[in-house]
Coordinates of C-alpha atoms and ligand atoms in Angstrom, one line a residue:
X15 CA 33.1 1.4 30.9
X16 CA 29.7 1.0 30.6
X17 CA 28.3 -1.2 27.3
X18 CA 25.6 -0.2 25.4
X19 CA 25.5 -4.3 24.7
X20 CA 23.9 -5.5 27.8
X21 CA 21.2 -3.0 27.6
X22 CA 17.6 -4.3 27.3
X23 CA 17.4 -1.8 24.6
X24 CA 19.8 -3.7 22.0
X25 CA 17.8 -6.4 20.9
X26 CA 15.1 -4.1 18.1
X27 CA 12.6 -6.7 19.0
X28 CA 12.5 -5.4 22.5
X29 CA 12.3 -1.8 21.2
X30 CA 7.8 -0.6 20.7
X31 CA 6.3 0.3 17.2
X32 CA 7.0 3.6 16.9
X33 CA 10.7 3.0 17.9
X34 CA 10.6 0.2 15.6
X35 CA 9.3 2.8 12.3
X36 CA 12.2 5.1 12.6
X37 CA 15.6 2.8 13.6
X38 CA 14.0 -1.2 12.4
X39 CA 15.7 -1.9 9.2
X40 CA 18.5 0.9 9.6
X41 CA 22.0 -0.3 7.3
X42 CA 24.5 2.9 7.4
X43 CA 27.3 2.1 5.3
X44 CA 31.1 3.1 5.8
X45 CA 29.6 6.8 6.3
X46 CA 28.3 6.5 9.7
X47 CA 24.8 8.7 7.6
X48 CA 22.6 9.6 10.7
X49 CA 19.6 9.5 7.8
X50 CA 19.2 6.1 5.7
X51 CA 20.9 6.2 2.3
X52 CA 19.5 6.7 -0.8
X53 CA 21.7 3.9 -3.0
X54 CA 20.7 5.3 -6.7
X55 CA 22.6 2.7 -8.7
X56 CA 21.6 -0.3 -10.6
X57 CA 23.7 -2.8 -10.6
X58 CA 27.4 -3.6 -7.9
X59 CA 30.7 -4.6 -8.7
X60 CA 32.2 -7.5 -7.6
X61 CA 35.6 -8.0 -6.1
X62 CA 36.5 -10.6 -8.0
X63 CA 34.9 -13.0 -11.5
X64 CA 34.9 -15.7 -8.7
X65 CA 33.3 -13.4 -6.0
X66 CA 30.7 -12.5 -8.9
X67 CA 30.0 -16.3 -9.0
X68 CA 30.1 -17.2 -5.8
X69 CA 26.7 -14.3 -5.4
X70 CA 24.5 -15.5 -8.5
X71 CA 25.2 -19.4 -7.0
X72 CA 23.2 -17.4 -4.1
X73 CA 27.1 -19.2 -1.9
X74 CA 27.3 -15.6 -0.5
X75 CA 25.1 -12.9 0.5
X76 CA 25.2 -9.5 -1.8
X77 CA 23.1 -7.3 -3.8
X78 CA 23.3 -8.2 -7.9
X79 CA 20.6 -5.9 -9.6
X80 CA 18.2 -3.3 -8.5
X81 CA 15.7 -4.8 -10.4
X82 CA 16.4 -8.0 -7.7
X83 CA 17.7 -6.3 -4.1
X84 CA 19.0 -2.7 -3.7
X85 CA 20.2 -1.8 -0.1
X86 CA 17.3 1.1 0.2
X87 CA 14.5 -1.1 -1.0
X88 CA 15.4 -3.9 2.0
X89 CA 15.1 -1.1 4.3
X90 CA 12.2 0.0 3.2
X91 CA 11.1 -3.5 3.1
X92 CA 12.6 -4.7 6.5
X93 CA 11.0 -1.5 8.3
X94 CA 7.6 -2.1 6.8
X95 CA 7.1 -6.1 8.1
X96 CA 8.6 -5.0 11.1
X97 CA 5.3 -2.5 11.4
X98 CA 2.9 -5.4 9.8
X99 CA 4.1 -8.1 12.1
X100 CA 5.7 -9.9 9.3
X101 CA 8.2 -12.4 8.6
X102 CA 9.0 -10.7 4.8
X103 CA 8.2 -8.4 2.3
X104 CA 8.9 -6.7 -1.0
X105 CA 8.3 -3.2 -2.3
X106 CA 7.0 -2.5 -5.7
X107 CA 6.7 0.4 -8.2
X108 CA 3.1 0.4 -7.3
X109 CA 0.3 -0.3 -5.4
X110 CA -1.4 -2.1 -8.5
X111 CA 2.1 -4.0 -8.7
X112 CA 2.0 -5.2 -5.1
X113 CA -1.6 -5.5 -6.0
X114 CA -1.7 -8.3 -9.8
X115 CA 2.4 -9.6 -8.1
X116 CA 0.6 -11.0 -5.2
X117 CA -2.6 -12.5 -7.0
X118 CA -0.5 -13.5 -10.0
X119 CA 2.6 -15.2 -7.8
X120 CA -0.3 -17.9 -6.5
X121 CA -2.2 -18.4 -10.1
X122 CA -1.6 -20.4 -13.1
X123 CA -4.0 -21.6 -15.5
X124 CA -7.3 -23.7 -14.6
X125 CA -7.2 -21.9 -11.5
X126 CA -10.0 -20.2 -9.8
X127 CA -9.9 -16.6 -7.8
X128 CA -12.5 -15.3 -5.4
X129 CA -12.8 -11.8 -4.4
X130 CA -14.6 -9.1 -3.4
X131 CA -17.1 -7.7 -6.2
X132 CA -16.3 -3.9 -4.1
X133 CA -13.1 -3.2 -4.9
X134 CA -10.5 -0.4 -5.9
X135 CA -11.0 -0.1 -9.8
X136 CA -7.8 -1.2 -10.7
X137 CA -8.2 -4.4 -8.9
X138 CA -11.2 -5.5 -10.3
X139 CA -10.1 -5.3 -13.7
X140 CA -6.8 -7.2 -13.1
X141 CA -9.4 -10.1 -11.1
X142 CA -12.4 -9.5 -13.6
X143 CA -10.7 -9.0 -17.1
X144 CA -7.1 -10.3 -16.8
X145 CA -7.9 -13.5 -15.0
X146 CA -10.0 -14.5 -17.6
X147 CA -7.7 -13.7 -20.5
X148 CA -4.9 -15.4 -18.6
X149 CA -6.7 -18.9 -18.2
X150 CA -8.3 -18.1 -14.7
X151 CA -11.7 -18.0 -14.0
X152 CA -13.2 -15.4 -11.5
X153 CA -16.2 -14.4 -9.2
X154 CA -16.7 -12.0 -7.8
X155 CA -19.8 -12.1 -4.7
X156 CA -20.8 -9.8 -2.0
X157 CA -17.9 -9.5 0.3
X158 CA -20.4 -8.7 3.4
X159 CA -21.5 -11.7 4.4
X160 CA -18.8 -14.8 4.5
X161 CA -20.9 -17.2 2.9
X162 CA -20.9 -15.6 -0.4
X163 CA -17.0 -16.6 0.0
X164 CA -18.1 -19.7 1.1
X165 CA -20.8 -20.7 -2.0
X166 CA -18.1 -19.4 -4.0
X167 CA -14.9 -21.5 -3.9
X168 CA -14.5 -24.3 -5.7
X169 CA -11.5 -27.3 -6.5
X170 CA -9.4 -25.4 -8.6
X171 CA -9.9 -22.2 -6.5
X172 CA -6.6 -21.3 -5.5
X173 CA -6.9 -17.1 -3.9
X174 CA -9.6 -15.7 -2.4
X175 CA -8.9 -11.8 -2.5
X176 CA -10.6 -8.4 -0.1
X177 CA -10.0 -4.9 0.7
X178 CA -12.0 -3.6 3.6
X179 CA -12.8 -1.0 4.3
X180 CA -13.6 -0.8 0.6
X181 CA -13.7 1.7 -1.6
X182 CA -15.3 3.7 -1.8
X183 CA -17.6 2.8 0.3
X184 CA -16.1 1.7 3.5
X185 CA -18.5 -1.5 3.7
X186 CA -16.2 -3.4 5.6
X187 CA -15.1 -8.0 4.7
X188 CA -14.5 -10.3 8.0
X189 CA -11.1 -11.3 7.7
X190 CA -11.0 -13.7 9.9
X191 CA -14.4 -16.0 9.2
X192 CA -12.8 -15.5 5.5
X193 CA -9.3 -16.9 5.9
X194 CA -10.9 -19.5 7.3
X195 CA -13.1 -20.7 4.7
X196 CA -10.0 -19.6 2.6
X197 CA -7.8 -22.4 4.2
X198 CA -10.4 -25.2 4.4
X199 CA -10.4 -24.7 0.5
X200 CA -6.4 -25.1 0.3
X201 CA -7.0 -21.1 -0.8
X202 CA -4.5 -18.3 -0.1
X203 CA -5.9 -15.0 1.1
X204 CA -4.8 -11.8 0.2
X205 CA -5.9 -8.4 1.9
X206 CA -5.7 -4.9 -0.1
X207 CA -5.2 -3.1 3.6
X208 CA -4.7 0.1 1.9
X209 CA -7.8 2.0 3.4
X210 CA -7.6 0.4 7.2
X211 CA -3.2 1.2 6.4
X212 CA -1.1 -1.3 9.0
X213 CA -1.6 1.6 12.2
X214 CA -5.6 -0.2 12.7
X215 CA -5.9 -3.8 10.8
X216 CA -3.1 -6.0 11.5
X217 CA -4.9 -9.0 8.1
X218 CA -2.1 -11.2 9.1
X219 CA -2.6 -12.2 12.4
X220 CA -6.8 -12.2 11.9
X221 CA -5.2 -15.0 9.0
X222 CA -4.3 -13.8 6.0
X223 CA -1.7 -15.4 3.9
X224 CA -0.4 -12.0 2.4
X225 CA -1.1 -8.2 2.4
X226 CA -0.9 -5.7 0.1
X227 CA -0.6 -1.9 0.2
X228 CA -0.5 0.8 -2.1
X229 CA 2.3 2.7 -0.1
X230 CA 1.6 5.7 -2.6
X231 CA -1.4 6.4 0.2
X232 CA -0.6 6.8 3.8
X233 CA 2.6 5.6 3.7
X234 CA 3.6 8.4 1.6
X235 CA 1.3 10.8 3.0
X236 CA 2.0 13.5 1.3
X237 CA 1.3 12.8 -2.4
X238 CA 4.8 12.3 -3.9
X239 CA 6.0 9.1 -4.4
X240 CA 4.1 5.6 -5.8
X241 CA 4.9 2.2 -4.5
X242 CA 3.5 -0.6 -2.9
X243 CA 3.7 -3.0 -0.7
X244 CA 3.2 -7.1 -0.3
X245 CA 3.7 -8.7 3.2
X246 CA 3.6 -12.5 4.6
X247 CA 5.7 -15.8 5.6
X248 CA 8.8 -15.8 5.0
X249 CA 8.4 -18.9 1.8
X250 CA 5.4 -17.1 0.2
X251 CA 7.3 -13.7 0.0
X252 CA 10.7 -15.0 -1.1
X253 CA 9.9 -18.3 -2.8
X254 CA 6.4 -16.8 -4.8
X255 CA 6.4 -13.4 -4.8
X256 CA 10.5 -13.0 -5.1
X257 CA 10.7 -14.9 -8.1
X258 CA 8.3 -13.0 -9.4
X259 CA 9.1 -9.7 -9.2
X260 CA 12.8 -11.1 -10.1
X261 CA 11.5 -12.3 -14.1
X262 CA 8.8 -9.7 -14.3
X263 CA 10.4 -6.8 -13.2
X264 CA 7.6 -4.4 -11.1
X265 CA 10.6 -3.3 -9.0
X266 CA 10.4 0.3 -7.0
X267 CA 12.9 3.0 -7.7
X268 CA 15.6 3.5 -4.8
X269 CA 14.6 6.5 -4.5
X270 CA 10.7 6.1 -3.7
X271 CA 11.8 3.2 -1.9
X272 CA 13.7 6.3 0.3
X273 CA 10.6 8.7 0.5
X274 CA 8.1 5.8 1.4
X275 CA 10.9 4.5 3.8
X276 CA 11.0 8.1 5.8
X277 CA 7.7 8.1 5.7
X278 CA 7.2 5.0 7.5
X279 CA 9.0 6.7 10.3
X280 CA 5.6 9.2 10.9
X281 CA 2.8 6.9 9.5
X282 CA 1.7 6.0 12.5
X283 CA 1.6 9.8 14.2
X284 CA 0.0 11.0 10.5
X285 CA -2.9 8.4 10.7
X286 CA -4.0 9.0 14.3
X287 CA -4.4 12.8 13.7
X288 CA -6.1 12.2 10.5
X289 CA -8.3 9.3 12.2
X290 CA -9.5 11.5 15.1
X291 CA -10.5 14.5 12.5
X292 CA -12.1 11.6 10.5
X293 CA -13.9 10.5 13.8
X294 CA -15.1 14.1 14.1
X295 CA -16.1 15.4 10.7
X296 CA -18.5 12.0 11.0
X297 CA -19.9 12.6 13.4
X298 CA -20.8 16.5 12.2
X299 CA -21.8 15.0 8.9
X300 CA -23.7 12.6 10.3
X301 CA -25.9 15.0 11.7
X302 CA -26.1 17.7 9.6
X303 CA -29.4 18.0 7.8
X304 CA -28.6 18.3 4.2
X305 CA -26.6 14.7 5.0
X306 CA -28.5 12.0 3.6
X307 CA -26.3 9.7 5.0
X308 CA -22.8 8.4 6.2
X309 CA -20.5 5.7 5.6
X310 CA -17.9 5.3 8.8
X311 CA -17.0 2.7 10.2
X312 CA -16.7 3.6 14.0
X313 CA -20.3 4.9 13.4
X314 CA -23.1 3.5 15.0
X315 CA -24.7 3.9 12.3
X316 CA -21.7 1.9 10.0
X317 CA -24.1 -1.7 8.9
X318 CA -21.0 -3.5 10.4
X319 CA -20.1 -1.1 13.0
X320 CA -19.3 -4.6 15.7
X321 CA -17.8 -6.4 13.2
X322 CA -15.2 -2.9 12.5
X323 CA -14.4 -2.7 16.5
X324 CA -13.4 -6.4 16.0
X325 CA -11.1 -6.2 13.3
X326 CA -9.7 -2.6 13.3
X327 CA -8.5 0.0 15.8
X328 CA -10.2 2.9 14.7
X329 CA -12.5 3.8 11.7
X330 CA -9.5 5.1 9.3
X331 CA -9.0 8.1 7.8
X332 CA -12.2 7.8 5.4
X333 CA -15.5 9.3 5.3
X334 CA -18.3 8.3 2.8
X335 CA -21.6 10.5 2.2
X336 CA -24.2 11.8 0.6
X337 CA -25.6 15.2 0.6
X338 CA -29.4 15.2 -0.3
X339 CA -30.0 16.0 -3.7
X340 CA -27.7 13.3 -5.3
X341 CA -25.4 14.6 -8.4
X342 CA -25.9 17.9 -8.5
X343 CA -25.5 18.5 -4.5
X344 CA -22.6 17.1 -4.9
X345 CA -21.3 18.5 -7.1
X346 CA -22.1 22.2 -5.6
X347 CA -20.9 20.9 -2.3
X348 CA -17.7 19.8 -3.6
X349 CA -17.3 22.9 -6.2
X350 CA -17.8 25.6 -2.6
X351 CA -14.5 23.9 -0.4
X352 CA -12.0 25.8 0.1
X353 CA -9.5 23.9 2.5
X354 CA -10.3 19.9 0.5
X355 CA -9.6 20.2 -2.6
X356 CA -11.3 17.5 -5.1
X357 CA -8.8 14.4 -6.6
X358 CA -9.4 11.2 -6.3
X359 CA -5.8 10.0 -4.4
X360 CA -6.7 9.4 -1.0
X361 CA -4.7 9.1 2.4
X362 CA -2.8 13.1 2.0
X363 CA -2.3 15.4 3.8
X364 CA -3.9 17.4 1.8
X365 CA -7.4 16.9 2.0
X366 CA -9.0 15.8 -0.7
X367 CA -12.9 15.0 -2.0
X368 CA -13.9 12.9 -4.8
X369 CA -17.2 11.7 -6.6
X370 CA -16.6 7.8 -7.5
X371 CA -19.6 8.0 -9.9
X372 CA -17.7 10.5 -13.0
X373 CA -14.4 9.5 -11.5
X374 CA -13.0 6.3 -10.4
X375 CA -16.1 4.3 -10.7
X376 CA -16.7 5.9 -14.1
X377 CA -16.4 3.2 -16.5
X378 CA -18.7 0.7 -14.3
X379 CA -22.7 0.1 -15.5
X380 CA -25.6 1.7 -13.8
X381 CA -26.1 -2.1 -12.5
X382 CA -22.5 -2.4 -11.2
X383 CA -23.2 0.9 -9.3
X384 CA -25.8 -0.2 -7.8
X385 CA -24.1 -4.0 -6.8
X386 CA -21.6 -1.3 -5.2
X387 CA -23.5 1.0 -3.5
X388 CA -21.6 3.8 -5.9
X389 CA -24.5 6.2 -6.0
X390 CA -24.7 10.1 -8.1
X391 CA -24.9 11.3 -4.9
X392 CA -22.1 9.5 -3.1
X393 CA -18.8 11.7 -2.4
X394 CA -15.6 10.7 -1.0
X395 CA -13.5 12.4 1.5
X396 CA -10.0 11.6 2.6
X397 CA -9.2 13.2 5.8
X398 CA -5.0 15.2 5.9
X399 CA -3.4 17.4 8.4
X400 CA -5.2 20.5 8.4
X401 CA -7.1 21.1 11.5
X402 CA -10.2 19.3 12.0
X403 CA -12.2 22.5 13.3
X404 CA -11.5 24.4 9.9
X405 CA -11.9 20.8 7.4
X406 CA -15.1 21.4 9.3
X407 CA -15.9 24.9 8.6
X408 CA -14.9 24.2 5.3
X409 CA -17.9 21.7 4.3
X410 CA -20.5 23.2 7.3
X411 CA -20.1 26.5 4.2
X412 CA -20.0 23.8 1.4
X413 CA -23.0 22.3 2.6
X414 CA -25.3 25.4 3.0
X415 CA -24.8 26.1 -1.0
X416 CA -26.4 22.5 -1.3
Ligands
PLP518 C1 -5.4 3.7 -4.6 C2 -5.0 1.7 -4.8 C3 -4.6 1.0 -5.5 C4 -3.5 1.5 -6.2 O1 -3.1 2.0 -5.7 P1 -1.3 3.0 -7.0 O2 -0.4 2.4 -5.7 O3 -2.4 4.0 -7.2 O4 -1.4 2.3 -7.8 C5 -5.0 0.6 -4.9 N1 -5.8 -0.4 -4.2 C6 -6.7 0.7 -3.3 C7 -7.4 -0.3 -1.8 C8 -5.8 1.7 -3.1 O5 -6.4 2.8 -2.6

């Protein structure tokens, strides 16, 4: 009789990433279901009162309440941690819940936080508006030069927060350099890795302490469910992050966790296909006479091309570009597209174009927009899973209308 326990692949750690994404974290119930089960329940029953007491005391393993833990959510967290190469992970209801929870878990009144100023709108709001309201001082710096972080550090700086590539202009932050600066001052570095995805960038390997995701983006990747993730070392996740989730409740629904868990199975396949198309589209746009400029980390015209090659595996699924003729041209172009939709999500199977200056970044003052390079002509394209030739033909037609 043969014995699979002597098969080297019996050990999950010997399996490659794509295999882990299909099988990792799987916990089958007594029914032996093929696909992961959705445990769509809020509470759990105990065999006896003594059993309940032991579980609450932490003397016996087991779930208590889905605000703290749930079997489906746990499968999602474990699978995500395997992909990231993180010791532990916690899922949240949205990407903003992940960022807010991660940042708050490391800060208290009297502390100071330094962040790159080019941030996703909600993230910038948390750092710039809420933190000072709660007695946490905040500084925003130009994240392209690590020296700016070094200059902003203070004795009470506890957190450095960055996003790279940034939304919407795809500027980069040197994660390794900024991690060294943060650690030299006793601060933790939190990286929002949504744009790069875990497929192309591993901030923990570069020195980050916590990584956050909006799982709403590439991890779902099909425009269905919202969710977020926080990943990192066991002690940060299981103490600080777990406690704040347990006590304040930004918890994810088991159903959403299940959708996102299934999304992880195909994440690298989708991200690689979308990236391949994005790189082709970046080349097409860069050479087009009606395009003023493009921003794509793996295009040689990117001012941080060398850094991109060093810290990312590929240029991501997004391309930012500016047609000649400012807002009027940008609107005319977007309105002439037949396949690419006007929307503000990203990382979706469907290609999406957005005009940041009048939508996601509308509330910023003209000075702030200039600071973040958000011009009136800037368009952000999230490349989907359609045939790249169709996307290029769609853009080509639309550019002729400009
Ligand atoms: C979308 C996004 C978020 C917020 O995520 P939600 O799931 O929409 O709450 C945070 N950071 C970045 C970079 C994002 O793109």
